[in-house]
Structure formats: structure tokens, C-alpha cells
């Protein structure tokens, strides 16, 4: 089991994160608290990830300015059942991206197993926790060095260099996240 703390720079947050092996899966659990602009929030998530680093299930519970929200998703034969309904917009999507954590970058980094200078475009279920939005997004990852990736959001032209550790966990995401502590 690995436990770490990320500091959210832009989102002014702290995240207490654990990842462990359970049967044939990786289980990621986290608690996030923070404040940004006019939002005070707390978030808990539980992710079930297979051995190929593909998301299988997620539960995200959040409270933003006193309003509680729960989002549940499960992949069933290539389709995503989200809060009880199959959503055709996410058919065959392999990844999710949760706005308030750098962890979801680990999923494509570890799954794609790219060589240096390789680049891949992926589709993700983007979950904007603060604004209670779930939508498809297109992202691109380019491996620029052994522990560095260029992340690009194709729709918004946002780009950032991400530094990762040997497990694929984010160490430094400029302007957004910084790992500040870890225990293995």
C-alpha cells in the first residue's frame, strides 16, 4: 500500500490518497478538502482499477458549499453506467479524469506504456467536481523523458509538463499539484 499527500496549488487543497492491491485490482481511495474562489469543498473517491490500469468502477462523493453530490460509475461491457443510467456518450472510454486530483493522470500513463517521444490521444470521462459536470474530453499524452509527460487537453489547448515517480504517480504538475509526502 502507498499513502501520499498532494497539495493542490490552483485548487488550494490537500489530498490524502492511498492505493493498494486487492485481489486482481488496484483500489485507490482519497479524501480531499479545499477552497477556491467561492467554493469550499470536500471530496472522497473510491476507484476500482484493473491490472492494466483501466478504470472499472468509481464512486465520488462531494460536498461543495454545503451541497452534497454522489456520482457512481461502472463499466459494463464497454459501456458506462453512471448513476444508474447507461450513457452512450462514453462508449468504450477507458479512463476518467477527476478535476481535483492528479491521480487520474496515472491511469493513462501506466496503461499506455509509451516509449520516449511516443504520443497518444485518448478519450476520457471528465468529471468537474466543483461544477457537477460530467462530459467527454479528448486528451493527449506525450512521453518526453523517462519520468516526464506532456499532457494536453485537445479541446481547450491547455498543456502542462507532468513529472511522475516510478509508480506513475504525479510528483509535480506545474501550477496545479505537488506531492508533499509519501509512505510506502
Coordinates of N, CA and C in Angstrom, one line a residue:
X1 N 0.8 -1.2 0.0 CA 0.0 0.0 0.0 C 0.9 1.2 0.0
X2 N 0.5 2.2 -0.8 CA 1.2 3.5 -0.8 C 0.2 4.6 -0.3
X3 N 0.7 5.4 0.5 CA -0.1 6.6 1.0 C 0.7 7.8 0.7
X4 N 0.0 8.8 0.2 CA 0.7 10.1 0.0 C -0.3 11.3 0.1
X5 N 0.3 12.4 0.2 CA -0.4 13.7 0.3 C 0.0 14.6 -0.9
X6 N -1.0 15.1 -1.6 CA -0.8 16.0 -2.7 C -1.4 17.4 -2.2
X7 N -0.7 18.4 -2.5 CA -1.1 19.8 -2.3 C -1.7 20.3 -3.6
X8 N -2.9 20.8 -3.6 CA -3.5 21.4 -4.8 C -3.1 22.9 -4.7
X9 N -2.4 23.3 -5.7 CA -2.0 24.7 -5.8 C -3.1 25.6 -6.3
X10 N -3.6 25.4 -7.4 CA -4.7 26.2 -8.0 C -5.9 26.0 -7.2
X11 N -6.2 24.8 -6.8 CA -7.5 24.5 -6.1 C -7.4 24.7 -4.6
X12 N -6.2 25.1 -4.1 CA -6.0 25.3 -2.6 C -6.5 24.1 -1.8
X13 N -5.9 22.9 -2.0 CA -6.5 21.7 -1.4 C -5.3 20.9 -0.8
X14 N -5.8 19.9 0.0 CA -4.9 18.8 0.4 C -5.6 17.5 0.1
X15 N -4.9 16.6 -0.4 CA -5.5 15.3 -0.7 C -4.7 14.2 0.0
X16 N -5.4 13.4 0.8 CA -4.8 12.2 1.5 C -5.2 11.0 0.6
X17 N -4.3 10.3 0.0 CA -4.5 9.3 -1.0 C -3.8 8.0 -0.7
X18 N -4.6 6.9 -0.9 CA -4.0 5.6 -0.7 C -4.3 4.7 -2.0
X19 N -3.3 3.8 -2.3 CA -3.6 2.9 -3.4 C -3.0 1.5 -2.9
X20 N -3.8 0.5 -3.1 CA -3.4 -0.9 -2.7 C -3.9 -1.9 -3.7
X21 N -3.3 -3.1 -3.6 CA -3.8 -4.2 -4.4 C -4.8 -5.0 -3.6
X22 N -5.9 -5.3 -4.3 CA -7.0 -6.1 -3.7 C -7.5 -7.1 -4.7
X23 N -7.2 -8.4 -4.5 CA -7.5 -9.4 -5.5 C -6.7 -9.1 -6.8
X24 N -7.4 -8.9 -7.8 CA -6.8 -8.6 -9.1 C -6.8 -7.2 -9.5
X25 N -7.2 -6.3 -8.5 CA -7.4 -4.9 -8.8 C -6.5 -4.0 -8.0
X26 N -6.4 -2.7 -8.5 CA -5.8 -1.6 -7.7 C -7.0 -0.9 -7.1
X27 N -6.9 -0.6 -5.9 CA -8.0 0.2 -5.2 C -7.4 1.5 -4.8
X28 N -7.9 2.6 -5.3 CA -7.5 4.0 -5.0 C -8.6 4.6 -4.2
X29 N -8.2 5.2 -3.0 CA -9.1 5.9 -2.2 C -8.5 7.2 -1.7
X30 N -9.4 8.2 -1.6 CA -8.8 9.6 -1.3 C -9.9 10.4 -0.6
X31 N -9.3 11.4 0.1 CA -10.1 12.4 0.8 C -9.4 13.7 0.4
X32 N -10.2 14.7 -0.1 CA -9.7 16.0 -0.5 C -10.5 17.1 0.2
X33 N -9.8 18.1 0.8 CA -10.5 19.3 1.3 C -9.9 20.5 0.7
X34 N -10.6 21.5 0.5 CA -10.0 22.7 -0.1 C -11.0 23.8 -0.2
X35 N -10.5 24.9 -0.8 CA -11.3 26.1 -1.1 C -10.7 26.8 -2.3
X36 N -11.5 27.3 -3.2 CA -11.0 28.0 -4.3 C -12.1 29.0 -4.8
X37 N -11.7 30.2 -5.1 CA -12.7 31.2 -5.4 C -13.8 31.2 -4.4
X38 N -15.1 30.9 -4.9 CA -16.2 30.9 -4.0 C -16.7 29.5 -3.6
X39 N -15.8 28.5 -3.7 CA -16.1 27.1 -3.3 C -15.3 26.6 -2.1
X40 N -16.0 26.1 -1.1 CA -15.4 25.4 0.0 C -15.9 23.9 -0.3
X41 N -15.0 23.0 -0.3 CA -15.4 21.6 -0.7 C -14.6 20.5 0.1
X42 N -15.3 19.4 0.1 CA -14.7 18.1 0.5 C -15.1 17.1 -0.5
X43 N -14.2 16.2 -0.8 CA -14.4 15.1 -1.8 C -13.8 13.8 -1.3
X44 N -14.5 12.7 -1.5 CA -14.0 11.4 -1.2 C -14.2 10.6 -2.5
X45 N -13.2 9.8 -2.9 CA -13.4 9.0 -4.0 C -12.9 7.6 -3.8
X46 N -13.5 6.6 -4.4 CA -13.1 5.2 -4.4 C -13.1 4.7 -5.8
X47 N -11.9 4.2 -6.3 CA -11.8 3.8 -7.7 C -11.4 2.3 -7.7
X48 N -12.0 1.5 -8.5 CA -11.5 0.1 -8.8 C -10.9 0.1 -10.2
X49 N -9.6 -0.3 -10.2 CA -8.8 -0.2 -11.5 C -8.3 -1.6 -11.7
X50 N -8.4 -2.1 -12.9 CA -7.8 -3.4 -13.2 C -6.3 -3.4 -13.3
X51 N -5.7 -4.6 -13.5 CA -4.3 -4.7 -13.6 C -3.7 -4.0 -14.8
X52 N -4.5 -3.7 -15.8 CA -4.0 -2.9 -17.0 C -4.2 -1.4 -16.8
X53 N -4.5 -1.0 -15.6 CA -4.8 0.4 -15.2 C -6.0 1.0 -15.9
X54 N -7.0 0.2 -16.2 CA -8.2 0.7 -16.8 C -9.3 0.8 -15.6
X55 N -10.0 1.9 -15.6 CA -11.0 2.1 -14.6 C -12.2 1.2 -14.8
X56 N -12.6 0.6 -13.7 CA -13.8 -0.3 -13.8 C -15.0 0.2 -13.1
X57 N -14.8 0.9 -11.9 CA -15.8 1.5 -11.1 C -15.3 2.7 -10.4
X58 N -16.2 3.6 -10.2 CA -15.9 4.8 -9.3 C -17.1 5.2 -8.5
X59 N -16.7 5.8 -7.4 CA -17.7 6.4 -6.5 C -17.0 7.7 -6.1
X60 N -17.7 8.9 -6.4 CA -17.2 10.2 -6.0 C -18.3 10.9 -5.2
X61 N -17.9 11.1 -3.9 CA -18.9 11.8 -3.0 C -18.3 13.2 -2.8
X62 N -19.1 14.2 -3.0 CA -18.6 15.6 -2.8 C -19.6 16.5 -2.0
X63 N -19.0 17.5 -1.3 CA -19.9 18.5 -0.7 C -19.2 19.8 -1.1
X64 N -19.9 20.6 -1.9 CA -19.4 21.9 -2.3 C -20.4 23.0 -1.8
X65 N -19.9 23.9 -0.9 CA -20.7 24.9 -0.3 C -22.0 24.3 0.3
X66 N -21.8 23.2 1.0 CA -22.9 22.6 1.7 C -23.8 21.7 0.9
X67 N -23.6 21.6 -0.4 CA -24.5 20.8 -1.3 C -23.8 19.5 -1.5
X68 N -24.4 18.4 -1.2 CA -23.9 17.0 -1.3 C -24.2 16.5 -2.7
X69 N -23.3 15.8 -3.3 CA -23.5 15.1 -4.6 C -22.7 13.8 -4.5
X70 N -23.3 12.8 -5.2 CA -22.7 11.5 -5.3 C -22.7 11.1 -6.8
X71 N -21.6 10.6 -7.3 CA -21.5 10.1 -8.7 C -21.0 8.7 -8.6
X72 N -21.7 7.8 -9.2 CA -21.3 6.4 -9.3 C -21.2 6.0 -10.8
X73 N -20.1 5.3 -11.1 CA -19.9 4.8 -12.4 C -19.4 3.4 -12.5
X74 N -19.9 2.6 -13.4 CA -19.4 1.2 -13.6 C -19.3 0.9 -15.1
X75 N -18.2 0.3 -15.5 CA -18.1 -0.1 -16.9 C -18.7 -1.5 -17.0
X76 N -19.6 -1.6 -18.0 CA -20.2 -2.9 -18.2 C -20.1 -3.2 -19.7
X77 N -19.3 -4.1 -20.1 CA -19.1 -4.5 -21.5 C -18.8 -3.3 -22.4
X78 N -17.9 -2.4 -22.0 CA -17.6 -1.3 -22.8 C -18.5 0.0 -22.7
X79 N -19.6 -0.2 -22.0 CA -20.5 0.9 -21.8 C -20.4 1.4 -20.3
X80 N -20.7 2.7 -20.1 CA -20.6 3.2 -18.8 C -22.0 3.5 -18.2
X81 N -22.3 2.8 -17.1 CA -23.5 3.1 -16.3 C -23.1 4.1 -15.3
X82 N -23.7 5.3 -15.4 CA -23.4 6.4 -14.5 C -24.7 6.8 -13.7
X83 N -24.6 6.7 -12.4 CA -25.8 6.9 -11.6 C -27.0 6.2 -12.1
X84 N -26.8 4.9 -12.4 CA -27.9 4.0 -12.8 C -28.3 4.0 -14.3
X85 N -27.8 4.9 -15.1 CA -28.1 5.0 -16.5 C -27.0 4.8 -17.4
X86 N -27.2 4.0 -18.5 CA -26.1 3.8 -19.5 C -26.0 5.1 -20.2
X87 N -24.8 5.6 -20.4 CA -24.5 6.9 -21.1 C -23.8 6.6 -22.4
X88 N -24.5 6.6 -23.6 CA -23.8 6.3 -24.8 C -22.7 7.2 -25.2
X89 N -22.6 8.4 -24.6 CA -21.5 9.4 -24.9 C -20.2 8.8 -24.5
X90 N -20.2 7.8 -23.6 CA -18.9 7.3 -23.1 C -18.6 5.9 -23.5
X91 N -19.2 5.4 -24.5 CA -19.0 4.0 -25.0 C -17.5 3.8 -25.3
X92 N -17.0 2.8 -24.8 CA -15.6 2.4 -25.0 C -14.5 3.3 -24.4
X93 N -14.9 4.3 -23.6 CA -14.0 5.1 -22.9 C -13.2 4.3 -21.8
X94 N -11.9 4.4 -21.8 CA -11.1 3.6 -20.9 C -10.7 4.4 -19.6
X95 N -10.8 5.7 -19.6 CA -10.2 6.5 -18.5 C -11.2 7.5 -18.0
X96 N -11.0 7.9 -16.7 CA -11.7 9.1 -16.2 C -10.7 10.1 -15.8
X97 N -11.1 11.4 -15.7 CA -10.2 12.5 -15.2 C -11.1 13.3 -14.2
X98 N -10.7 13.2 -13.0 CA -11.3 13.9 -11.9 C -10.6 15.2 -11.7
X99 N -11.3 16.3 -11.8 CA -10.7 17.7 -11.8 C -9.8 18.0 -10.6
X100 N -10.1 17.5 -9.4 CA -9.4 17.9 -8.2 C -8.3 17.1 -7.8
X101 N -7.9 16.1 -8.6 CA -6.8 15.2 -8.2 C -5.8 15.0 -9.4
X102 N -4.5 14.8 -9.1 CA -3.6 14.5 -10.2 C -3.6 12.9 -10.4
X103 N -4.2 12.2 -9.5 CA -4.1 10.7 -9.7 C -4.6 10.2 -11.0
X104 N -5.7 10.7 -11.5 CA -6.2 10.1 -12.7 C -5.3 10.2 -13.9
X105 N -4.2 11.0 -13.8 CA -3.2 11.0 -14.9 C -2.4 9.7 -14.8
X106 N -2.4 9.1 -13.7 CA -1.6 7.8 -13.6 C -2.2 6.7 -14.4
X107 N -3.6 6.7 -14.6 CA -4.2 5.7 -15.4 C -3.7 5.6 -16.8
X108 N -3.8 6.6 -17.6 CA -3.2 6.5 -19.0 C -1.7 6.3 -19.0
X109 N -1.0 7.0 -18.1 CA 0.5 6.9 -18.1 C 0.9 5.4 -17.9
X110 N 0.2 4.7 -16.9 CA 0.6 3.3 -16.7 C 0.0 2.4 -17.7
X111 N -1.2 2.7 -18.2 CA -1.8 1.8 -19.2 C -1.1 1.8 -20.6
X112 N -0.8 3.0 -21.0 CA -0.2 3.2 -22.4 C 1.2 2.7 -22.6
X113 N 2.0 2.7 -21.5 CA 3.4 2.2 -21.5 C 4.1 2.7 -22.7
X114 N 4.2 4.0 -22.9 CA 4.8 4.6 -24.0 C 6.3 4.7 -23.9
X115 N 7.0 4.6 -25.1 CA 8.4 4.8 -25.1 C 8.6 6.3 -25.2
X116 N 9.8 6.8 -25.0 CA 10.1 8.2 -25.0 C 9.8 8.7 -26.4
X117 N 9.2 9.9 -26.5 CA 8.7 10.6 -27.7 C 7.5 10.0 -28.3
X118 N 6.9 9.0 -27.7 CA 5.6 8.5 -28.2 C 4.5 9.4 -27.7
X119 N 3.5 9.4 -28.5 CA 2.3 10.3 -28.2 C 1.0 9.5 -28.5
X120 N 0.0 9.7 -27.6 CA -1.2 9.0 -27.8 C -2.4 9.9 -27.4
X121 N -3.4 9.9 -28.2 CA -4.6 10.6 -27.9 C -5.6 9.7 -27.3
X122 N -6.3 10.1 -26.2 CA -7.3 9.3 -25.5 C -8.6 10.0 -25.3
X123 N -9.7 9.3 -25.1 CA -10.9 9.9 -24.7 C -11.1 9.5 -23.2
X124 N -11.6 10.5 -22.5 CA -11.8 10.4 -21.0 C -13.2 10.9 -20.6
X125 N -13.7 10.3 -19.5 CA -14.9 10.9 -18.9 C -14.3 12.0 -17.9
X126 N -14.6 13.2 -18.3 CA -14.1 14.3 -17.5 C -15.1 14.7 -16.4
X127 N -14.7 14.7 -15.1 CA -15.6 14.9 -14.0 C -15.1 16.2 -13.3
X128 N -15.9 17.3 -13.5 CA -15.7 18.6 -12.9 C -16.5 18.6 -11.6
X129 N -15.8 18.3 -10.5 CA -16.5 18.1 -9.3 C -17.1 19.4 -8.8
X130 N -16.4 20.5 -8.9 CA -16.9 21.8 -8.4 C -18.1 22.3 -9.1
X131 N -18.2 22.0 -10.4 CA -19.4 22.4 -11.1 C -20.4 21.3 -11.4
X132 N -20.2 20.1 -10.8 CA -21.1 19.0 -11.0 C -21.4 18.7 -12.5
X133 N -20.3 18.6 -13.3 CA -20.4 18.3 -14.7 C -19.6 17.0 -15.0
X134 N -20.2 16.2 -15.9 CA -19.6 15.0 -16.4 C -19.7 15.1 -17.9
X135 N -18.5 15.1 -18.6 CA -18.6 15.2 -20.1 C -17.4 14.5 -20.7
X136 N -17.5 14.2 -22.0 CA -16.4 13.6 -22.7 C -15.3 14.6 -23.0
X137 N -14.1 14.2 -23.0 CA -13.0 15.1 -23.3 C -11.9 14.3 -24.0
X138 N -11.2 15.0 -24.9 CA -10.1 14.3 -25.6 C -8.8 14.9 -25.1
X139 N -7.9 14.0 -24.7 CA -6.6 14.4 -24.2 C -5.5 13.7 -24.9
X140 N -4.3 14.3 -24.8 CA -3.1 13.6 -25.4 C -2.0 13.6 -24.4
X141 N -1.3 12.5 -24.4 CA -0.1 12.3 -23.5 C 1.1 12.0 -24.4
X142 N 2.2 12.7 -24.2 CA 3.5 12.5 -24.9 C 4.5 12.3 -23.8
X143 N 5.3 11.1 -24.0 CA 6.3 10.9 -23.0 C 7.6 11.6 -23.5
X144 N 8.0 12.6 -22.7 CA 9.1 13.4 -23.1 C 10.5 13.0 -22.5
X145 N 10.4 12.2 -21.4 CA 11.6 11.6 -20.8 C 11.1 10.4 -19.9
X146 N 12.0 9.8 -19.2 CA 11.6 8.5 -18.5 C 10.6 8.8 -17.5
X147 N 10.6 9.9 -16.8 CA 9.6 10.3 -15.8 C 8.9 11.6 -16.1
X148 N 8.8 11.9 -17.3 CA 8.1 13.2 -17.7 C 7.2 13.0 -18.9
X149 N 6.0 13.6 -18.7 CA 5.0 13.6 -19.8 C 4.5 15.0 -20.1
X150 N 4.1 15.2 -21.4 CA 3.4 16.4 -21.7 C 1.9 16.0 -21.8
X151 N 1.1 16.7 -21.0 CA -0.3 16.5 -21.0 C -1.0 17.6 -21.8
X152 N -1.9 17.2 -22.7 CA -2.6 18.3 -23.5 C -4.1 18.0 -23.5
X153 N -4.9 19.0 -23.2 CA -6.3 18.9 -23.4 C -6.6 19.4 -24.8
X154 N -7.0 18.6 -25.7 CA -7.2 18.9 -27.1 C -8.2 20.0 -27.3
X155 N -9.3 20.0 -26.5 CA -10.4 20.9 -26.7 C -10.1 22.3 -26.2
X156 N -9.3 22.4 -25.1 CA -9.0 23.7 -24.5 C -7.6 24.3 -24.8
X157 N -6.8 23.5 -25.5 CA -5.4 23.9 -25.7 C -4.5 24.0 -24.5
X158 N -5.0 23.5 -23.3 CA -4.2 23.5 -22.1 C -3.1 22.5 -22.2
X159 N -1.9 22.9 -21.8 CA -0.8 22.0 -21.8 C 0.0 22.1 -20.5
X160 N 0.6 21.0 -20.1 CA 1.4 21.0 -18.9 C 2.4 19.8 -18.9
X161 N 3.6 20.1 -18.5 CA 4.6 19.0 -18.3 C 4.3 18.4 -16.9
X162 N 4.3 17.1 -16.8 CA 4.0 16.4 -15.6 C 5.2 15.5 -15.3
X163 N 5.7 15.6 -14.0 CA 6.7 14.8 -13.5 C 6.1 13.6 -12.7
X164 N 6.5 12.4 -12.9 CA 6.0 11.2 -12.2 C 7.1 10.4 -11.5
X165 N 6.6 9.6 -10.6 CA 7.6 8.7 -9.9 C 7.6 7.3 -10.6
X166 N 8.3 6.4 -10.0 CA 8.4 5.0 -10.6 C 7.1 4.3 -10.7
X167 N 6.1 4.6 -9.8 CA 4.7 4.0 -9.9 C 3.8 4.7 -10.8
X168 N 4.3 5.8 -11.4 CA 3.4 6.6 -12.3 C 2.6 7.6 -11.6
X169 N 2.8 7.9 -10.3 CA 2.1 8.9 -9.5 C 2.8 10.2 -9.7
X170 N 1.9 11.2 -9.8 CA 2.4 12.6 -10.1 C 3.2 13.1 -8.9
X171 N 4.4 13.6 -9.2 CA 5.2 14.3 -8.2 C 5.0 15.8 -8.3
X172 N 5.0 16.3 -9.6 CA 4.9 17.8 -9.8 C 4.1 18.0 -11.1
X173 N 3.0 18.8 -10.9 CA 2.1 19.2 -12.0 C 2.1 20.7 -11.9
X174 N 2.9 21.4 -12.7 CA 3.1 22.9 -12.5 C 1.8 23.7 -12.4
X175 N 1.8 24.5 -11.3 CA 0.6 25.3 -11.1 C -0.6 24.7 -10.6
X176 N -0.6 23.3 -10.5 CA -1.8 22.6 -10.1 C -1.6 21.7 -8.9
X177 N -0.6 20.8 -8.9 CA -0.4 19.8 -7.9 C 1.0 19.6 -7.6
X178 N 1.3 19.3 -6.3 CA 2.6 18.9 -5.8 C 2.5 17.8 -4.8
X179 N 3.3 16.7 -5.0 CA 3.3 15.7 -3.9 C 4.2 16.2 -2.8
X180 N 3.6 16.2 -1.5 CA 4.4 16.8 -0.4 C 4.8 15.7 0.6
X181 N 4.2 14.5 0.5 CA 4.6 13.4 1.5 C 4.2 12.1 0.9
X182 N 5.0 11.0 1.3 CA 4.6 9.7 0.9 C 5.2 8.7 1.8
X183 N 4.4 7.6 2.1 CA 4.8 6.5 2.9 C 4.5 5.2 2.1
X184 N 5.5 4.3 1.9 CA 5.2 3.0 1.2 C 5.0 1.9 2.2

